[in-house]
Tab-separated table of C-alpha atoms and ligand atoms in Angstrom:
chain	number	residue	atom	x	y	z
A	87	UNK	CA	-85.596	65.669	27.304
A	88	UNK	CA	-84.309	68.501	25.211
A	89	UNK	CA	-81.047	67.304	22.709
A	90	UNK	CA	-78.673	68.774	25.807
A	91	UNK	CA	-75.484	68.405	24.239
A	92	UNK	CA	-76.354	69.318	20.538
A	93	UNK	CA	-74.947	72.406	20.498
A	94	UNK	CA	-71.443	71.051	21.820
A	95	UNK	CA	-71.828	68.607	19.176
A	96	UNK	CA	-72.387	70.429	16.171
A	97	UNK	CA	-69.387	72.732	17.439
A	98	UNK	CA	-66.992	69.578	17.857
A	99	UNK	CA	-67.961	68.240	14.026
A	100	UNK	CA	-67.549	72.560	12.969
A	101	UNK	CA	-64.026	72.498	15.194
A	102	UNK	CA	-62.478	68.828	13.683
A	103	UNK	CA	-63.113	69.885	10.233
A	104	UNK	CA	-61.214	73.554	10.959
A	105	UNK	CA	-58.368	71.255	12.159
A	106	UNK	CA	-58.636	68.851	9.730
A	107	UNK	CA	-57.750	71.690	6.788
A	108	UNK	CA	-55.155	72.599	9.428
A	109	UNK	CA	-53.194	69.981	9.538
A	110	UNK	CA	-54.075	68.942	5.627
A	111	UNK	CA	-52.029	71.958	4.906
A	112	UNK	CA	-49.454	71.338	7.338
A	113	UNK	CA	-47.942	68.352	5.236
A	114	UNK	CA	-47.293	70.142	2.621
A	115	UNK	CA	-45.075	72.869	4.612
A	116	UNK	CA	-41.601	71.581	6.696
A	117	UNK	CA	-43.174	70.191	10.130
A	118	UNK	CA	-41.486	71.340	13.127
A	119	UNK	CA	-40.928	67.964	14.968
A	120	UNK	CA	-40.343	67.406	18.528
A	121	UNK	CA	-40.264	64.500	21.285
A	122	UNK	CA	-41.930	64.027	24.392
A	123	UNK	CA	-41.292	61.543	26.613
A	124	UNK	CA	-38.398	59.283	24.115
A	125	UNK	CA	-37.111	59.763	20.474
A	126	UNK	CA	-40.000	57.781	19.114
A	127	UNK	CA	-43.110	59.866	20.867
A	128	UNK	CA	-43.222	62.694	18.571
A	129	UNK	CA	-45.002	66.112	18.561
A	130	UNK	CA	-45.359	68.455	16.388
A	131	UNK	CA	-46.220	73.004	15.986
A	132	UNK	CA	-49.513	71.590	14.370
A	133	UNK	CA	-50.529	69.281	17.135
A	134	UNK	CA	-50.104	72.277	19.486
A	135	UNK	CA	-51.496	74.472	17.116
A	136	UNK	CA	-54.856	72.782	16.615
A	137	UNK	CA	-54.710	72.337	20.386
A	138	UNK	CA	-55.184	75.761	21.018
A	139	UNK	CA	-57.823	76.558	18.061
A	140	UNK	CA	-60.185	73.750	19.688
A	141	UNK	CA	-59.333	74.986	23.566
A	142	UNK	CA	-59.994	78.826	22.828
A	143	UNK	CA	-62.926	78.437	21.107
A	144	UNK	CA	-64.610	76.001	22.844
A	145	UNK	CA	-63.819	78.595	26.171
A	146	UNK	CA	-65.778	81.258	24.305
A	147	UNK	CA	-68.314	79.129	23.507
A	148	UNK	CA	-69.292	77.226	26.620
A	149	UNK	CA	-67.204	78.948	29.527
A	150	UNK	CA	-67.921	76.559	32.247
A	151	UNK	CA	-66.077	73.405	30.423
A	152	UNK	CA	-63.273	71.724	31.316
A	153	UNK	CA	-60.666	70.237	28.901
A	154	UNK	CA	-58.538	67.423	29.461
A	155	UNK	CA	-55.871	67.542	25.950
A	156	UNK	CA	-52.900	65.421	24.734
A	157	UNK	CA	-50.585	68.723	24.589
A	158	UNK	CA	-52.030	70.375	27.477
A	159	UNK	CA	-51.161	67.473	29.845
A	160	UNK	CA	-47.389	67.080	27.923
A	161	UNK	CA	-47.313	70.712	29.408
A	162	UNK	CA	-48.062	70.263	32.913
A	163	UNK	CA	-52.258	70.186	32.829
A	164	UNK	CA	-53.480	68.069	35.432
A	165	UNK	CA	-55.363	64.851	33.418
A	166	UNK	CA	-57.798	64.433	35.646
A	167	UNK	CA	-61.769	63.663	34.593
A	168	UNK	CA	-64.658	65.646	37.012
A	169	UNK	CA	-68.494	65.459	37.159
A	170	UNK	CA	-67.968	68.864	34.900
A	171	UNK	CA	-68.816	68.873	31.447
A	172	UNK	CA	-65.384	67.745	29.885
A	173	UNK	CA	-63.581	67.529	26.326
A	174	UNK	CA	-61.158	65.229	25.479
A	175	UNK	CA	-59.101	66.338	22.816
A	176	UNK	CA	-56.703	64.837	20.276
A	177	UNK	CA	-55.949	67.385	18.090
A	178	UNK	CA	-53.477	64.814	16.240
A	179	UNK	CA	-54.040	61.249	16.849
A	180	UNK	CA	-51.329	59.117	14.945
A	181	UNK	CA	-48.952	62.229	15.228
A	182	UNK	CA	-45.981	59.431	13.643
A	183	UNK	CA	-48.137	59.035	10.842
A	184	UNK	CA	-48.890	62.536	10.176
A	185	UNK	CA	-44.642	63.369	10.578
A	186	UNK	CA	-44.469	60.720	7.199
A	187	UNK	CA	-47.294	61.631	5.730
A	188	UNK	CA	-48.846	58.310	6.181
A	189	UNK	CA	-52.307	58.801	5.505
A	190	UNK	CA	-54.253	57.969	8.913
A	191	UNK	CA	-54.746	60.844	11.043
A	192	UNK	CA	-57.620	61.579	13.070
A	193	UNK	CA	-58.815	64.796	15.096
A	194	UNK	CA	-60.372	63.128	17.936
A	195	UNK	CA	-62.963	65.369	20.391
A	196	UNK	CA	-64.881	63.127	23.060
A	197	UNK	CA	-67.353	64.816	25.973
A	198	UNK	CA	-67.971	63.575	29.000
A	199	UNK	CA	-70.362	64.441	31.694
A	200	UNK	CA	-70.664	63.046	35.118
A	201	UNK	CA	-67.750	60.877	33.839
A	202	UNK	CA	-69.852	59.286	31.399
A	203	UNK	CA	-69.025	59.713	27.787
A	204	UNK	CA	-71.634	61.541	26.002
A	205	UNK	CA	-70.466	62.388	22.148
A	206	UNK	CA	-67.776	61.567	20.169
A	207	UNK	CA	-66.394	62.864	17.015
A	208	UNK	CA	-63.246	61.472	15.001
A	209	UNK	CA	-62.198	63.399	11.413
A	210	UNK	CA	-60.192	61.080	9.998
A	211	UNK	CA	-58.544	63.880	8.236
A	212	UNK	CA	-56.536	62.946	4.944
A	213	UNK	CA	-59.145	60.123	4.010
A	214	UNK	CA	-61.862	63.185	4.888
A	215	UNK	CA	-63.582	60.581	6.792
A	216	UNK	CA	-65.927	62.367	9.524
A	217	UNK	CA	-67.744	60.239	12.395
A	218	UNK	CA	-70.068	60.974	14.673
A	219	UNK	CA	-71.808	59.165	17.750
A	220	UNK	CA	-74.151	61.007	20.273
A	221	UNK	CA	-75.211	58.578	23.030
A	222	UNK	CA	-78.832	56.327	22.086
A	223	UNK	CA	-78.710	58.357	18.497
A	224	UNK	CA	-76.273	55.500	16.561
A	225	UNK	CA	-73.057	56.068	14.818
A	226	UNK	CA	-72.334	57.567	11.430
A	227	UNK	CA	-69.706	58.086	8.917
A	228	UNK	CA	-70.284	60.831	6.846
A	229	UNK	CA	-73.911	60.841	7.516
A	230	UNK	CA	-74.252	57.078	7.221
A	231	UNK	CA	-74.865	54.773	9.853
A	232	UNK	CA	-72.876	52.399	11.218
A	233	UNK	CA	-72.661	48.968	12.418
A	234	UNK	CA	-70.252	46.720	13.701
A	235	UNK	CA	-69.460	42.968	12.151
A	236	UNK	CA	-71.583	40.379	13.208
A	237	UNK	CA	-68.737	37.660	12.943
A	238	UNK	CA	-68.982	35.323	16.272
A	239	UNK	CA	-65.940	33.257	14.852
A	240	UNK	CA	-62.591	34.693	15.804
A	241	UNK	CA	-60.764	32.786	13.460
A	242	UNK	CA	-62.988	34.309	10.686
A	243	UNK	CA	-61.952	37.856	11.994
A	244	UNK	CA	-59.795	40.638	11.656
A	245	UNK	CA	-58.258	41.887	14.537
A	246	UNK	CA	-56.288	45.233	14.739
A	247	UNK	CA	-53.632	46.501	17.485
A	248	UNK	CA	-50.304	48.548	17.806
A	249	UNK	CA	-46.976	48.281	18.712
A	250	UNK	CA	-46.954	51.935	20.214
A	251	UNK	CA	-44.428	53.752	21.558
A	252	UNK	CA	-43.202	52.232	24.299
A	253	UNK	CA	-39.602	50.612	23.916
A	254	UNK	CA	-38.884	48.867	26.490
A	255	UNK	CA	-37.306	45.213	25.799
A	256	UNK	CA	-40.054	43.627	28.390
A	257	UNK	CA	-42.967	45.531	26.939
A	258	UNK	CA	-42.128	44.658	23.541
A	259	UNK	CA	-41.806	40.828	24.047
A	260	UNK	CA	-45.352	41.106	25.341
A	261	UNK	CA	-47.115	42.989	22.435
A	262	UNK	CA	-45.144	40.505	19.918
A	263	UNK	CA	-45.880	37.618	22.159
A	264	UNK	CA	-49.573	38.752	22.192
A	265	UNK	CA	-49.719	39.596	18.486
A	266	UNK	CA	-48.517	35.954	17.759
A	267	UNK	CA	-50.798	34.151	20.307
A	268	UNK	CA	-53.801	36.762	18.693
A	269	UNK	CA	-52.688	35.463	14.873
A	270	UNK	CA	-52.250	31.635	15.714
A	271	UNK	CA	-55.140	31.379	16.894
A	272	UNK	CA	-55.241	31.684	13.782
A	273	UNK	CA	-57.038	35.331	12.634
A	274	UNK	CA	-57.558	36.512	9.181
A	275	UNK	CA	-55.257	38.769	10.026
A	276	UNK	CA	-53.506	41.825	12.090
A	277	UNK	CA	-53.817	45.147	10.858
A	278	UNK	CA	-53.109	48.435	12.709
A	279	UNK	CA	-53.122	52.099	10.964
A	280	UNK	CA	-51.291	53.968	13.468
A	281	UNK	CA	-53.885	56.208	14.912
A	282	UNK	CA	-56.244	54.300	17.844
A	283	UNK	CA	-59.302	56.826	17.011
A	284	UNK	CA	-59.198	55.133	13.413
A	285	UNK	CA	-58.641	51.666	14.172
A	286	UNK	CA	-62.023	51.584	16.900
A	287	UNK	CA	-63.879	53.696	13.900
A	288	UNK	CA	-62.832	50.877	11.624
A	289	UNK	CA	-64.394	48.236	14.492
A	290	UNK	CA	-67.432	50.714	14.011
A	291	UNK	CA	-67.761	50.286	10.263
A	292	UNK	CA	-67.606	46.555	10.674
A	293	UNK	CA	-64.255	45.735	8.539
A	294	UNK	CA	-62.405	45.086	11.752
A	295	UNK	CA	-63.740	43.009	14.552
A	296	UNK	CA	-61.854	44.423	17.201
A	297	UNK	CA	-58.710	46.407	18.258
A	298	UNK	CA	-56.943	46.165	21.554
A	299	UNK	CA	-53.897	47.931	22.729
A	300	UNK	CA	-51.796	48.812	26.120
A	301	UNK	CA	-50.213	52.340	26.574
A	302	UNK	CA	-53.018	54.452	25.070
A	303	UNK	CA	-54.401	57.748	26.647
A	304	UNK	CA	-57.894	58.760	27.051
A	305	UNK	CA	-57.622	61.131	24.494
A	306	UNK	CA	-56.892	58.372	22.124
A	307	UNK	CA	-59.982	56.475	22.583
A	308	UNK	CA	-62.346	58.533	24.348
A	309	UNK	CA	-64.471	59.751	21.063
A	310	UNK	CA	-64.374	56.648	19.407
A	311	UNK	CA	-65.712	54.799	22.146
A	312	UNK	CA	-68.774	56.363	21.886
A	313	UNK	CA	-68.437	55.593	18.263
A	314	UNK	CA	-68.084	51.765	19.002
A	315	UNK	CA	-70.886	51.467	21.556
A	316	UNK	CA	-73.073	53.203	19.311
A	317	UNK	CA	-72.732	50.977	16.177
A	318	UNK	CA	-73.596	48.222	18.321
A	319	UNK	CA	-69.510	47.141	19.641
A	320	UNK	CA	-68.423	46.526	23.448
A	321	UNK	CA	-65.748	48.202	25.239
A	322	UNK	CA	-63.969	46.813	27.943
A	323	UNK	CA	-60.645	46.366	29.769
A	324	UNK	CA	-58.254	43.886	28.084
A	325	UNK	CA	-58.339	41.905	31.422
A	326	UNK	CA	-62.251	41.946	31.193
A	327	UNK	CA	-64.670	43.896	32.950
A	328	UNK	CA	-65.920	47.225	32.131
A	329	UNK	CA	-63.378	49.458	30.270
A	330	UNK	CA	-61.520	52.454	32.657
A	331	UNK	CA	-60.705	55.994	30.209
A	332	UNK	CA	-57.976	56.457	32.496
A	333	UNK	CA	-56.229	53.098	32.315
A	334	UNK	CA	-54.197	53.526	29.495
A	335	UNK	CA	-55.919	50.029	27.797
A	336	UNK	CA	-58.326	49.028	25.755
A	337	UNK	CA	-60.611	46.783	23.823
A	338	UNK	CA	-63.148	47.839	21.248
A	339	UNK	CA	-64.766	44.536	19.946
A	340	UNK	CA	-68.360	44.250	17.794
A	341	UNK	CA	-69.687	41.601	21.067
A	342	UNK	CA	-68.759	40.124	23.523
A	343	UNK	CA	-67.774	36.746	22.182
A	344	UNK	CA	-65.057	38.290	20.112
A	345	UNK	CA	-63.858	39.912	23.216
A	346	UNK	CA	-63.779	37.197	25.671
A	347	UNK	CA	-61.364	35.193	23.543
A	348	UNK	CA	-59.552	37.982	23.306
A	349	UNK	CA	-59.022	38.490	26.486
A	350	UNK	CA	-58.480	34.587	27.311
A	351	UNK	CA	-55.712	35.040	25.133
A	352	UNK	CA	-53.208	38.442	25.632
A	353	UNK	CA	-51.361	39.279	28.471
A	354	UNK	CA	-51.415	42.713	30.064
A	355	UNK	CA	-48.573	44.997	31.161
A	356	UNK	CA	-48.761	47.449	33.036
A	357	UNK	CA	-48.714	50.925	32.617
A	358	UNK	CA	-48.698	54.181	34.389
A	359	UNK	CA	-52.506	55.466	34.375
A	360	UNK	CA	-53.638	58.882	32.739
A	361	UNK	CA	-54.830	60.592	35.866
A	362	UNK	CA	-51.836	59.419	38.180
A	363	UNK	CA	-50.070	62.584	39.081
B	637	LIG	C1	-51.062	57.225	19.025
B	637	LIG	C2	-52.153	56.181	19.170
B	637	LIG	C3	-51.669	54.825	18.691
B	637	LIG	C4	-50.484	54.405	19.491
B	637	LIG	C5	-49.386	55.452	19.380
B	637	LIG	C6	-49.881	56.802	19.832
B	637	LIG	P1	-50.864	59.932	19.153
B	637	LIG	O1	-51.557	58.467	19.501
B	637	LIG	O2	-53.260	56.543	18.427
B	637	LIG	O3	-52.682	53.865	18.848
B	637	LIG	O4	-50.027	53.159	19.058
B	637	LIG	O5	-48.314	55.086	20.185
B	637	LIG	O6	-50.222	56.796	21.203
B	637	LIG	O7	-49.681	60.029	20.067
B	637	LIG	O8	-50.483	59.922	17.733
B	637	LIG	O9	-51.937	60.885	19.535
């Protein structure tokens, strides 16, 4: 069969490297910051900004898509995933990082057809970090392939989350109480950047063995799941079984051994799902 979704593809790696220069000159002006839902989920012109420059073009481009985006939903778009060919757009993923200039932010495009996830791309912006996975054609980073660890030992691993941006008391006890069972297990280590698009391209690259969090949105992970799967990782729910875009959790891990132990040991919380209106 004919490379279908090329031409979407090439136009996703053309659009995150527009928005990439975007927001690379956007920290050197005075950002215009906002909240969303509390004082700690923060927006800014640029997110909005880049938004639009990925939404309008892609519409001249290929008409017939559908978008699901982080700002678009914040405005009232319904987040809800058809059979129709669909992007997924961060236009700022790690938005807190990008407000101090902390140097992880990510453009994140995934597309989805039928539901299933079909490319992803992730511009990890500041480190100019660009990668790429089409579905059965591997993972890349800057034109070089990927591949996830192949550590089987979690105590010889790496293991990155978040503490997000939920604050409530209940929610918080749980991701330290996690985060403590996770490093006395013992790990290597915890690391997080701030940006969930990074942190799964990291499990990609094989520095990381896997990342895990509770309270993400599907525009978070959507691209880089494509990224994981194709340099060889798992995805799945943090309670097991296959992972759900719309669930607001995940766990990118490089196999399933990693994962499973994972899993036996964290706690889920819940938390209200992407597409429930
Ligand atoms: C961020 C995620 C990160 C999470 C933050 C936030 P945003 O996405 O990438 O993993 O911990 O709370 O959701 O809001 O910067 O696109």
């Amino acid at each position: 069969m004919p490379d279908l979704w090329q031409d979407a593809m090439d136009h996703a790696v053309t659009l995150a490297r527009k928005a990439g220069e975007i927001v690379r000159d956007a920290l050197q002006n005075d950002l215009k910051i906002m909240c969303k839902s509390s004082s700690v989920d923060l927006v800014t012109k640029t997110d909005q900004n880049v938004e639009q420059l990925i939404i309008t073009s892609v519409k001249e481009k290929f008409p017939g898509h559908s978008f699901i985006g982080e700002e678009s939903v914040a405005a009232g778009e319904p987040c809800v995933l058809t059979e129709n060919p669909t992007w997924i757009v961060d236009p700022v993923d790690g938005t807190t990082n990008f407000v101090h200039g902390y140097p992880f932010v990510a453009i994140s495009i995934g597309f989805a057809v039928n539901k299933m996830l079909e490319f992803g791309v992730v511009y990890s912006c500041i480190e100019d970090k660009m990668y790429t996975a089409q579905k059965g054609k591997g993972a890349f980073c800057n034109g070089q392939p990927l591949q996830v660890s192949n550590q089987k030992e979690i105590n010889q691993s790496i293991i990155a989350t978040e503490f997000g941006s939920n604050r409530d008391p209940d929610a918080v006890d749980k991701i330290f109480s996690n985060m403590r069972k996770i490093l006395c297990l013992p790990v290597h280590g915890i690391r997080g950047v701030g940006s969930a698009a990074i942190n799964m391209c990291l499990v990609a690259s094989g520095c990381v063995e896997a990342y895990y969090e509770i309270g993400i949105h599907c525009w978070d992970v959507a691209a880089a799941a494509v990224i994981v799967s194709e340099a060889g990782g798992v995805l799945m729910d943090v309670e097991g079984g296959p992972m759900d875009l719309m669930s607001r959790r995940v766990l990118a891990a490089n196999n399933n051994i990693i994962a499973e132990r994972i899993i036996k040991e964290i706690e889920a919380f819940p938390a209200v799902r992407d597409d429930e209106p």
